[in-house]
Structure formats: C-alpha cells, structure tokens
Short mmCIF file of C-alpha atoms and ligand atoms in Angstrom, two decimals:
data_model
loop_
_atom_site.label_atom_id
_atom_site.label_comp_id
_atom_site.label_asym_id
_atom_site.label_seq_id
_atom_site.Cartn_x
_atom_site.Cartn_y
_atom_site.Cartn_z
CA MET A 56 5.95 -10.54 -7.09
CA LYS A 57 2.75 -8.39 -6.81
CA LYS A 58 -0.21 -10.25 -5.91
CA ILE A 59 -3.65 -9.33 -8.27
CA LEU A 60 -6.88 -10.41 -7.09
CA VAL A 61 -8.77 -11.80 -9.83
CA THR A 62 -12.48 -12.15 -9.27
CA GLY A 63 -13.93 -14.36 -11.88
CA GLY A 64 -10.53 -15.58 -13.26
CA ALA A 65 -11.84 -18.83 -14.23
CA GLY A 66 -14.10 -17.30 -16.50
CA TYR A 67 -13.81 -16.56 -20.39
CA ILE A 68 -11.88 -13.20 -20.19
CA GLY A 69 -10.47 -13.58 -16.61
CA SER A 70 -8.74 -16.77 -17.54
CA HIS A 71 -7.08 -15.14 -20.46
CA THR A 72 -6.27 -12.37 -18.17
CA VAL A 73 -4.56 -14.42 -15.53
CA VAL A 74 -2.34 -15.80 -18.11
CA GLU A 75 -1.38 -12.41 -19.44
CA LEU A 76 -1.00 -11.10 -16.03
CA THR A 77 1.60 -14.19 -15.20
CA ALA A 78 3.56 -13.33 -18.43
CA LEU A 79 4.31 -9.90 -17.01
CA GLY A 80 5.31 -11.00 -13.67
CA TYR A 81 2.35 -10.69 -11.78
CA THR A 82 0.94 -13.11 -9.35
CA PRO A 83 -2.57 -13.55 -9.94
CA ILE A 84 -5.03 -15.01 -7.11
CA ILE A 85 -8.04 -16.45 -8.53
CA VAL A 86 -11.39 -15.63 -6.78
CA ASP A 87 -14.42 -18.06 -8.48
CA ASN A 88 -17.04 -20.09 -7.39
CA LEU A 89 -17.46 -21.62 -10.56
CA CYS A 90 -21.11 -20.47 -10.86
CA ASN A 91 -20.63 -19.98 -14.51
CA THR A 92 -17.10 -21.82 -15.30
CA THR A 93 -15.79 -25.31 -14.94
CA ILE A 94 -12.54 -26.53 -13.36
CA GLN A 95 -11.47 -26.92 -17.43
CA ASN A 96 -9.98 -23.35 -17.41
CA ILE A 97 -8.14 -23.49 -13.91
CA GLU A 98 -6.05 -26.60 -15.80
CA GLY A 99 -6.04 -24.93 -18.80
CA ILE A 100 -4.36 -21.78 -17.14
CA GLU A 101 -1.98 -24.22 -15.42
CA LYS A 102 -1.12 -26.01 -18.37
CA ILE A 103 -0.44 -22.94 -20.48
CA ILE A 104 1.73 -21.09 -17.67
CA GLY A 105 3.40 -24.04 -16.77
CA LYS A 106 2.94 -23.88 -13.03
CA LYS A 107 0.46 -24.05 -10.32
CA ILE A 108 -1.96 -21.10 -10.01
CA LYS A 109 -3.69 -20.07 -6.68
CA TRP A 110 -7.51 -20.34 -6.69
CA HIS A 111 -10.18 -19.69 -3.78
CA ASN A 112 -13.33 -21.27 -4.50
CA THR A 113 -15.56 -18.47 -2.61
CA ASP A 114 -18.49 -16.62 -3.50
CA CYS A 115 -17.69 -12.91 -4.06
CA THR A 116 -20.77 -11.68 -2.37
CA ASP A 117 -19.90 -13.58 0.70
CA LYS A 118 -18.43 -11.21 3.00
CA VAL A 119 -16.99 -13.77 5.77
CA GLY A 120 -15.42 -15.93 3.04
CA MET A 121 -13.91 -12.99 0.93
CA ASP A 122 -12.81 -11.66 4.40
CA LYS A 123 -10.55 -14.75 4.94
CA VAL A 124 -9.25 -14.64 1.38
CA PHE A 125 -7.72 -11.53 1.67
CA ALA A 126 -6.44 -12.21 5.63
CA GLU A 127 -4.77 -15.27 3.85
CA GLU A 128 -3.06 -13.32 1.11
CA GLY A 129 -1.65 -10.35 2.95
CA THR A 130 -0.44 -7.38 0.86
CA ILE A 131 -2.26 -7.25 -2.60
CA GLU A 132 -1.51 -4.90 -5.12
CA GLY A 133 -4.72 -4.63 -7.07
CA ALA A 134 -7.84 -6.49 -7.97
CA ILE A 135 -9.60 -7.09 -11.55
CA HIS A 136 -12.90 -7.75 -10.86
CA PHE A 137 -14.72 -10.03 -13.69
CA ALA A 138 -17.31 -11.94 -11.18
CA ALA A 139 -20.61 -11.16 -12.41
CA TYR A 140 -23.58 -12.64 -14.39
CA LYS A 141 -23.76 -11.87 -18.27
CA ALA A 142 -26.45 -13.24 -19.85
CA VAL A 143 -28.56 -10.17 -20.74
CA GLU A 144 -31.83 -12.33 -21.66
CA GLU A 145 -31.85 -13.85 -18.49
CA SER A 146 -31.63 -10.58 -16.52
CA VAL A 147 -34.76 -9.49 -18.12
CA GLN A 148 -36.49 -12.62 -16.59
CA ASN A 149 -34.67 -12.27 -13.46
CA PRO A 150 -33.36 -8.90 -12.62
CA GLN A 151 -32.87 -9.31 -9.04
CA LYS A 152 -30.47 -12.14 -9.62
CA TYR A 153 -28.25 -9.97 -11.77
CA TYR A 154 -28.64 -6.89 -9.07
CA ASP A 155 -27.87 -8.95 -6.29
CA ASN A 156 -24.78 -10.65 -7.83
CA ASN A 157 -23.42 -7.78 -10.05
CA MET A 158 -23.60 -5.17 -7.63
CA GLY A 159 -23.28 -7.25 -4.54
CA SER A 160 -19.86 -8.95 -5.33
CA LEU A 161 -18.35 -5.14 -5.84
CA LYS A 162 -19.99 -3.88 -2.84
CA VAL A 163 -18.07 -6.67 -0.61
CA LEU A 164 -14.95 -6.25 -2.70
CA LEU A 165 -14.86 -2.29 -2.20
CA GLU A 166 -15.69 -2.77 1.51
CA LEU A 167 -12.96 -5.28 2.08
CA MET A 168 -10.33 -3.45 -0.31
CA CYS A 169 -10.72 -0.51 1.75
CA LYS A 170 -10.38 -2.42 5.15
CA ASN A 171 -7.25 -3.87 3.60
CA LYS A 172 -6.12 -0.87 1.91
CA VAL A 173 -5.73 -2.19 -1.49
CA LYS A 174 -6.16 0.88 -3.66
CA ASN A 175 -6.46 -0.12 -7.14
CA ILE A 176 -9.22 -1.94 -9.17
CA ILE A 177 -9.80 -2.69 -12.82
CA PHE A 178 -13.89 -3.19 -13.40
CA SER A 179 -15.42 -5.08 -16.25
CA SER A 180 -17.66 -2.81 -17.92
CA SER A 181 -19.31 -2.83 -21.05
CA CYS A 182 -20.06 -1.20 -24.30
CA THR A 183 -23.61 -1.51 -23.26
CA VAL A 184 -23.67 1.27 -20.75
CA TYR A 185 -23.93 3.86 -23.87
CA GLY A 186 -26.79 1.98 -25.49
CA MET A 187 -26.94 3.38 -29.06
CA PRO A 188 -24.64 6.27 -29.07
CA ASP A 189 -25.46 9.53 -31.19
CA VAL A 190 -21.90 9.73 -32.44
CA LEU A 191 -19.77 6.84 -34.05
CA PRO A 192 -17.38 5.79 -32.87
CA VAL A 193 -18.37 6.15 -29.77
CA THR A 194 -16.02 8.08 -27.22
CA GLU A 195 -15.78 7.64 -23.63
CA ASP A 196 -17.39 11.12 -22.89
CA ALA A 197 -20.75 9.74 -24.34
CA PRO A 198 -23.37 9.90 -22.03
CA PHE A 199 -24.98 6.53 -20.59
CA LYS A 200 -28.49 6.15 -22.25
CA LYS A 201 -31.27 4.12 -20.87
CA ALA A 202 -29.88 0.61 -20.21
CA GLU A 203 -31.46 -1.69 -22.53
CA SER A 204 -31.53 -4.84 -19.90
CA PRO A 205 -31.18 -5.06 -16.12
CA TYR A 206 -27.66 -6.63 -17.14
CA GLY A 207 -26.71 -3.23 -18.86
CA GLU A 208 -28.01 -1.36 -15.83
CA THR A 209 -25.80 -3.02 -13.46
CA LYS A 210 -23.12 -2.35 -15.35
CA GLN A 211 -24.10 1.39 -15.13
CA ILE A 212 -24.44 1.25 -11.49
CA CYS A 213 -21.29 -0.63 -11.12
CA GLU A 214 -19.64 2.32 -12.86
CA GLY A 215 -21.08 4.86 -10.58
CA MET A 216 -20.39 2.54 -7.20
CA LEU A 217 -17.11 3.02 -8.37
CA LYS A 218 -16.97 6.98 -8.93
CA GLU A 219 -18.18 7.30 -5.53
CA ASP A 220 -15.66 5.17 -3.49
CA THR A 221 -12.43 6.20 -2.59
CA VAL A 222 -10.28 3.92 -4.56
CA ASN A 223 -8.36 4.03 -7.63
CA SER A 224 -10.24 2.67 -10.68
CA VAL A 225 -10.44 1.62 -14.24
CA ALA A 226 -13.64 0.94 -16.01
CA LEU A 227 -12.64 -1.23 -19.24
CA ARG A 228 -15.50 -0.88 -21.64
CA TYR A 229 -15.47 -4.11 -23.68
CA PHE A 230 -16.94 -3.93 -27.02
CA ASN A 231 -17.64 -7.54 -28.31
CA PRO A 232 -15.15 -10.21 -27.01
CA ILE A 233 -14.64 -13.23 -29.25
CA GLY A 234 -12.20 -16.12 -30.03
CA SER A 235 -9.93 -17.97 -27.45
CA HIS A 236 -6.31 -18.64 -26.55
CA PRO A 237 -4.23 -20.03 -29.42
CA SER A 238 -3.81 -23.18 -27.32
CA ALA A 239 -7.57 -23.85 -27.28
CA LEU A 240 -6.75 -24.81 -23.70
CA ILE A 241 -9.05 -22.08 -21.89
CA GLY A 242 -12.24 -20.37 -23.22
CA ASP A 243 -15.82 -19.74 -22.51
CA CYS A 244 -17.23 -22.41 -20.07
CA SER A 245 -20.35 -20.69 -19.33
CA ALA A 246 -23.38 -22.61 -18.62
CA ASP A 247 -25.37 -20.17 -20.45
CA LYS A 248 -26.88 -21.45 -23.88
CA PRO A 249 -24.98 -19.34 -26.35
CA SER A 250 -26.66 -16.03 -27.48
CA ASN A 251 -23.96 -14.28 -28.82
CA LEU A 252 -23.12 -14.22 -32.43
CA VAL A 253 -19.82 -16.18 -32.62
CA PRO A 254 -20.57 -18.88 -30.22
CA ILE A 255 -24.02 -19.55 -32.51
CA ILE A 256 -21.86 -19.60 -35.63
CA THR A 257 -19.21 -22.37 -34.32
CA GLU A 258 -22.59 -24.33 -32.97
CA VAL A 259 -23.65 -24.02 -36.79
CA ALA A 260 -20.34 -25.41 -37.91
CA ILE A 261 -19.91 -28.18 -35.44
CA GLY A 262 -23.59 -29.17 -36.36
CA LYS A 263 -24.87 -28.53 -32.99
CA ARG A 264 -27.64 -26.06 -34.69
CA GLU A 265 -28.93 -26.22 -38.27
CA LYS A 266 -28.55 -22.41 -39.01
CA ILE A 267 -27.84 -19.21 -37.56
CA THR A 268 -30.96 -16.52 -37.94
CA VAL A 269 -29.41 -13.01 -38.88
CA PHE A 270 -31.62 -10.64 -36.76
CA GLY A 271 -32.70 -8.12 -39.19
CA ASP A 272 -31.17 -6.84 -42.35
CA ASP A 273 -33.17 -3.84 -42.50
CA TYR A 274 -31.25 -1.75 -40.93
CA ASN A 275 -29.42 1.59 -41.96
CA THR A 276 -25.96 0.01 -42.50
CA PRO A 277 -24.34 -0.78 -45.71
CA ASP A 278 -25.83 -4.18 -45.98
CA GLY A 279 -28.53 -3.95 -43.54
CA THR A 280 -27.43 -5.54 -40.96
CA CYS A 281 -26.11 -4.60 -37.67
CA ILE A 282 -22.57 -3.35 -36.92
CA ARG A 283 -20.27 -4.34 -33.88
CA ASP A 284 -16.83 -4.13 -32.90
CA TYR A 285 -15.62 -7.78 -32.23
CA ILE A 286 -12.14 -7.79 -30.06
CA HIS A 287 -10.36 -10.74 -29.60
CA VAL A 288 -10.13 -11.54 -26.06
CA VAL A 289 -6.18 -12.34 -26.07
CA ASP A 290 -5.98 -8.24 -27.06
CA LEU A 291 -8.86 -7.66 -24.46
CA ALA A 292 -7.08 -9.32 -21.76
CA LYS A 293 -3.92 -7.44 -22.34
CA SER A 294 -5.74 -4.39 -22.02
CA HIS A 295 -5.98 -5.24 -18.34
CA VAL A 296 -2.29 -5.61 -17.59
CA LEU A 297 -1.77 -2.28 -19.08
CA ALA A 298 -4.63 -0.53 -17.48
CA MET A 299 -3.08 -2.27 -13.61
CA ASN A 300 0.31 -0.82 -14.56
CA PHE A 301 -1.24 2.45 -15.43
CA LEU A 302 -3.26 2.72 -12.33
CA ILE A 303 -0.43 1.65 -10.25
CA ASN A 304 1.52 4.84 -11.38
CA ASN A 305 -1.72 7.37 -12.18
CA PRO A 306 -3.95 7.08 -9.24
CA GLY A 307 -7.17 8.32 -10.46
CA LYS A 308 -10.65 7.28 -11.95
CA TYR A 309 -10.75 6.21 -15.63
CA ALA A 310 -12.77 4.98 -18.05
CA PHE A 311 -11.77 3.12 -21.42
CA ASN A 312 -13.44 1.81 -24.39
CA VAL A 313 -11.53 -1.48 -25.28
CA GLY A 314 -12.41 -2.23 -28.64
CA THR A 315 -10.83 -2.52 -32.20
CA GLY A 316 -12.47 0.76 -33.96
CA ILE A 317 -13.59 -1.42 -36.81
CA GLY A 318 -17.18 -1.93 -37.21
CA ILE A 319 -18.33 -5.31 -38.91
CA SER A 320 -21.73 -6.05 -40.04
CA VAL A 321 -23.36 -9.73 -38.81
CA LEU A 322 -22.98 -11.14 -42.41
CA ASP A 323 -19.21 -9.97 -42.63
CA ALA A 324 -18.51 -11.85 -39.34
CA VAL A 325 -20.34 -14.90 -40.77
CA LYS A 326 -18.25 -14.54 -44.23
CA ALA A 327 -15.24 -13.97 -42.12
CA PHE A 328 -15.83 -16.99 -40.24
CA GLU A 329 -16.35 -18.69 -43.23
CA LYS A 330 -13.04 -17.93 -44.91
CA ALA A 331 -10.93 -18.18 -41.83
CA ASN A 332 -11.68 -21.73 -41.22
CA ASN A 333 -12.80 -22.91 -44.94
CA LEU A 334 -16.31 -23.83 -43.79
CA LYS A 335 -20.04 -22.67 -45.15
CA ILE A 336 -22.31 -21.21 -42.28
CA ASN A 337 -26.15 -22.05 -42.98
CA PHE A 338 -27.82 -18.92 -42.36
CA SER A 339 -31.41 -17.14 -43.18
CA ILE A 340 -32.66 -13.80 -42.26
CA GLY A 341 -35.25 -13.20 -39.52
CA PRO A 342 -36.93 -10.43 -37.61
CA ARG A 343 -34.97 -7.88 -35.59
CA ARG A 344 -34.14 -8.93 -32.09
CA SER A 345 -35.58 -6.80 -29.22
CA GLY A 346 -33.19 -4.43 -27.89
CA ASP A 347 -30.53 -4.84 -30.36
CA ILE A 348 -29.18 -1.30 -31.29
CA GLU A 349 -27.92 -0.59 -34.81
CA GLN A 350 -24.31 0.15 -34.73
CA ILE A 351 -21.54 0.55 -32.29
CA TYR A 352 -17.55 0.55 -32.73
CA ALA A 353 -15.24 2.16 -30.41
CA ASN A 354 -12.84 5.23 -30.70
CA GLY A 355 -10.05 3.88 -29.35
CA SER A 356 -7.70 6.86 -29.17
CA PHE A 357 -7.93 7.76 -25.46
CA VAL A 358 -6.96 3.99 -24.46
CA LYS A 359 -4.24 4.08 -26.98
CA ASN A 360 -2.84 7.58 -25.48
CA LYS A 361 -3.20 6.62 -22.08
CA LEU A 362 -2.20 2.91 -21.82
CA GLY A 363 -0.47 2.37 -25.28
CA TRP A 364 -2.93 -0.22 -25.96
CA GLU A 365 -4.39 -1.17 -29.37
CA ALA A 366 -5.83 -4.20 -30.87
CA LYS A 367 -3.19 -6.35 -32.78
CA GLU A 368 -4.96 -9.55 -33.52
CA THR A 369 -7.13 -9.87 -36.88
CA LEU A 370 -10.50 -11.03 -37.14
CA GLU A 371 -9.22 -14.10 -38.89
CA GLN A 372 -7.36 -15.25 -35.99
CA ALA A 373 -10.28 -14.58 -34.01
CA MET A 374 -12.60 -16.38 -35.97
CA LYS A 375 -10.04 -19.46 -36.34
CA SER A 376 -9.29 -19.68 -32.36
CA ALA A 377 -13.23 -19.55 -31.73
CA TRP A 378 -13.70 -22.52 -34.04
CA GLU A 379 -10.86 -24.45 -32.47
CA TRP A 380 -12.29 -23.88 -29.06
CA GLU A 381 -15.80 -25.13 -30.23
CA LYS A 382 -13.87 -28.41 -31.17
CA LEU A 383 -12.20 -28.93 -27.81
CA LYS A 384 -14.20 -27.09 -25.57
CA CYS A 385 -15.94 -28.63 -22.31
P1 LIG B 1363 -17.69 -15.46 -17.78
O1 LIG B 1363 -19.25 -15.92 -16.94
O2 LIG B 1363 -17.44 -16.51 -18.37
O3 LIG B 1363 -16.89 -15.24 -16.27
C1 LIG B 1363 -17.33 -14.52 -14.87
C2 LIG B 1363 -16.58 -15.34 -13.72
O4 LIG B 1363 -17.17 -15.13 -12.52
C3 LIG B 1363 -17.22 -17.13 -13.79
O5 LIG B 1363 -16.00 -17.79 -13.76
C4 LIG B 1363 -18.30 -17.17 -12.75
O6 LIG B 1363 -18.30 -18.55 -12.28
C5 LIG B 1363 -17.61 -16.15 -11.66
N1 LIG B 1363 -18.54 -15.44 -11.03
C6 LIG B 1363 -19.53 -14.91 -11.17
N2 LIG B 1363 -20.05 -14.65 -10.23
C7 LIG B 1363 -19.69 -14.90 -8.94
C8 LIG B 1363 -19.43 -14.77 -7.56
N3 LIG B 1363 -20.41 -14.25 -6.95
N4 LIG B 1363 -18.49 -15.27 -6.76
C9 LIG B 1363 -17.45 -15.66 -7.63
N5 LIG B 1363 -17.44 -16.16 -8.47
C10 LIG B 1363 -18.45 -15.45 -9.47
O7 LIG B 1363 -18.09 -14.29 -18.16
P2 LIG B 1363 -16.87 -13.27 -18.92
O8 LIG B 1363 -17.36 -13.42 -20.48
O9 LIG B 1363 -15.70 -13.77 -18.80
O10 LIG B 1363 -17.08 -11.81 -18.45
C11 LIG B 1363 -16.38 -11.35 -17.62
C12 LIG B 1363 -16.84 -10.39 -17.27
O11 LIG B 1363 -16.81 -9.27 -18.29
C13 LIG B 1363 -18.09 -10.03 -16.83
O12 LIG B 1363 -18.15 -9.08 -15.20
C14 LIG B 1363 -19.04 -9.27 -17.87
O13 LIG B 1363 -20.31 -8.83 -17.31
C15 LIG B 1363 -18.04 -8.58 -18.27
N6 LIG B 1363 -18.28 -8.43 -20.16
C16 LIG B 1363 -18.63 -9.33 -20.59
C17 LIG B 1363 -18.46 -9.28 -22.03
C18 LIG B 1363 -18.65 -10.91 -23.10
O14 LIG B 1363 -19.48 -10.60 -23.98
N7 LIG B 1363 -18.19 -11.63 -22.91
C19 LIG B 1363 -18.84 -7.86 -22.60
C20 LIG B 1363 -18.64 -6.94 -21.77
C21 LIG B 1363 -18.36 -7.32 -20.72
C1 LIG B 1364 -24.10 -9.32 -32.12
C2 LIG B 1364 -24.62 -9.26 -33.44
C3 LIG B 1364 -27.34 -9.24 -33.25
C4 LIG B 1364 -26.85 -13.72 -32.44
C5 LIG B 1364 -24.43 -8.44 -26.16
C6 LIG B 1364 -24.80 -7.87 -24.79
C7 LIG B 1364 -23.80 -7.03 -24.16
C8 LIG B 1364 -22.35 -7.41 -24.28
C9 LIG B 1364 -22.11 -8.46 -25.36
C10 LIG B 1364 -21.74 -8.12 -22.02
C11 LIG B 1364 -26.17 -8.48 -32.90
C12 LIG B 1364 -26.52 -10.42 -34.22
C13 LIG B 1364 -26.55 -12.45 -32.71
C14 LIG B 1364 -27.78 -14.45 -33.71
C15 LIG B 1364 -27.46 -12.41 -34.76
N1 LIG B 1364 -22.08 -8.34 -23.40
N2 LIG B 1364 -26.85 -11.68 -33.78
N3 LIG B 1364 -28.02 -13.62 -35.00
O1 LIG B 1364 -25.93 -7.84 -28.60
O2 LIG B 1364 -23.89 -6.76 -29.52
O3 LIG B 1364 -24.34 -7.63 -26.92
O4 LIG B 1364 -23.04 -9.16 -25.93
O5 LIG B 1364 -21.35 -7.03 -21.69
O6 LIG B 1364 -24.18 -6.32 -23.22
O7 LIG B 1364 -25.81 -7.22 -24.78
O8 LIG B 1364 -23.71 -9.35 -28.90
O9 LIG B 1364 -22.94 -11.44 -29.94
O10 LIG B 1364 -25.43 -11.10 -29.01
O11 LIG B 1364 -24.80 -9.96 -30.99
O12 LIG B 1364 -28.04 -12.09 -35.84
O13 LIG B 1364 -28.17 -15.31 -33.23
O14 LIG B 1364 -25.38 -10.27 -33.88
O15 LIG B 1364 -28.35 -8.94 -33.63
O16 LIG B 1364 -26.15 -7.52 -34.11
P1 LIG B 1364 -24.25 -7.56 -28.41
P2 LIG B 1364 -24.20 -10.67 -29.62
#
C-alpha cells in the first residue's frame, strides 16, 4: 500500500481527500497541528473508512518535527500539501502570518522530500492566482494578474517554488469548493468566521445570521451579481487521487483547473440552496466587496484530457450536503 503524506489532512478539503485516497487503496498519513480544524474531522474520517488513520500532530513549518515524521514513516510515494492559512481578509490584516505559514510549510516539505527522495507533490492552489482573467472560461495558461490579497500572493509564490524545485508537481487550482461528504461526518471545522458565500447562506438558514448581504448587483453579468464556479468538495477530493496517479506515471510539472466549468451568480446560488433544501433565505443587496472580481469559471478541457477528471456532483447535491453539515458540525 503506497503511503501518501497529507499535510492539512484534518482540514476541510484534506479530510475529504484522505477518504478518497483510502477508497482507492492508498495509505494516507495525515500531518496536521489542528491550528484551523478539530479532532472531529479525524474521528469522522475513521467512521467513514471504518478503520484508524495515522495522524501526526506536527507543525509543517517545524523542520525538526517534520524530519521525525519522514524518518518514522519510511518510504513515501508522494505528498499532498493542503496545510496553509486561507482567510483572505485576515491575510490583508496580517500578511506575515500568511507568508510564514504558507511558504514556510512548503519550503520545509520540499527540503525534506528532497532529503528522503520523495518525488511527487500535489499542491493546493487556487483560481485566485488568475485574478480577473481576460478570457473566460479561464485556461491554465492564462497569465497571473497582480494578487488581490497576500493570501493570493502566497499561492502564486508557492507555484513558483514548485517550478524551481526538482520535484514532480501538480498544482491544482481550485475554484470555489462547497458542500461536504454525504455522511456529514467531515467538513469545514475552521476557526475562521465564515466569509465565503455558502457557509454564510447556511448560517442564515440555521438562524445564526439574520440575512445575507449580496455584495453588489451592478456587475456586467446577466443578473448583475458576481459569477463563480462552485465545485463539490467530494469531486475536488477525487481530483487529488487522479492527480497523484497521473504524476507517479508521468513525471513532470503541471497545473490544472479544478472546477465545473459552469458559472453561477450569487443570486442563483442562493436560489439553488433554497430549492435543494426547501428553505427561504433572507437576503438584501449591499455594496460591492472590495477586491471581488466580476466573474470567473474554469475551462476544464486540460484536466479532463490529462487526468480523466470532471465534476460529477450537482449544485443541488452540494447545497444539500452544505446544509446537512451546518446542522451537525462541530
Ligand atoms: P482548512 O483550514 O480546513 O485546512 C487546512 C488544514 O491545514 C487545517 O486542518 C489546519 O489545521 C492545517 N494546517 C495549517 N497550517 C498548518 C501547519 N503549519 N502545520 C500543520 N497543519 C497546518 O482549509 P481548506 O479549505 O481545507 O484548504 C486546504 C488548502 O486548499 C489550503 O492550502 C487552501 O489555501 C487551499 N484552497 C482552499 C480553498 C477554499 O475555498 N477552501 C480554495 C482554494 C484553495
Ligand atoms: C463568492 C461570491 C462574493 C459572501 C474566496 C477567495 C479565494 C478562494 C475561495 C481560497 C462572491 C459573494 C459572498 C457574502 C456575497 N479561496 N458573496 N455575500 O470571493 O470567490 O473566493 O474563496 O483560495 O481565494 O478569495 O468566494 O465565497 O467569498 O464569494 O455576495 O456574504 O459570493 O461577492 O461574488 P470568492 P466567496
């Protein structure tokens, strides 16, 4: 059984990926210091896969600690690197925290992969690297625009670090991950106050917030609200397993978009949640949010050709699972 080191494997996307890796016969080894998640996700993974999971409570920026992880685990086929901070607004307030953790953890990981002859890495990147693309749907060769936040900058810099390293790498550029595992046993346990659209909708649904403010309805889009590509986290998780299989058999450096290819407006997303769950969501229209881009959605041809991956879950399934998670989460 091939071991895959999964940094940040107790987090939102990481926990779903650990489940999918196990289903396809890999042995995931989690490294997560729980700085932005809880033990509930580890327990949830174990319930879903029906066995114990190996977990190191180690800070990925701690080279000595990470050295011990590599020494203890022996032969590792590859790493999937989720561990990073992800709150865009906080990164504007405290950029250094983001530079230290997001670049710091990758630097340590790459050094130790080289030392231990681990050749393959899948990196969690983001469509934020593109900024507002000139051509839609956006392809992987679109140029990086100036980052909208220090968080976005860390993703651009990390992709650059991968290019300069000798390691084989896949940067997966996620569009907007939403939803949860159908069991509702794992999900987003982050300490951050939600600022993403779907967690805010679910907070309104459960009564934690009175309403959602739609940030602007005067964009140049059919209904005037911003357009994004919302991808079910289970589909997203599966792309990591395919990417690892691919990289093991096709050494090199790659970047793939991971989105549905379908642009959904904010108002459409609210309506989709209402329809999926038979609930009404109170909303009002507010001013634009600074730094928001008008629209982005993925061209998925390259990832489909190379990895054979495309999104399978519907927006309705994603919205249902998001609501189930809100009701059961930590
Ligand atoms: P998350 O916060 O749920 O998961 C990250 C995990 O990494 C957490 O469990 C946290 O405890 C752990 N972690 C962070 N720093 C660590 C460190 N130094 N040492 C050990 N563990 C550490 O976030 P997520 O939504 O699952 O995101 C995973 C990755 O995907 C991140 O790199 C994020 O930037 C990227 N990403 C997320 C989104 C999104 O919308 N969720 C979109 C694009 C890219
Ligand atoms: C989606 C749409 C908002 C909240 C961010 C990061 C990006 C990536 C994913 C990690 C936008 C609108 C939202 C609200 C609203 N993360 N909205 N009212 O901005 O596409 O991307 O998360 O890499 O880097 O920047 O996602 O979910 O915040 O917003 O109207 O209360 O919903 O304006 O159009 P975004 P989001």
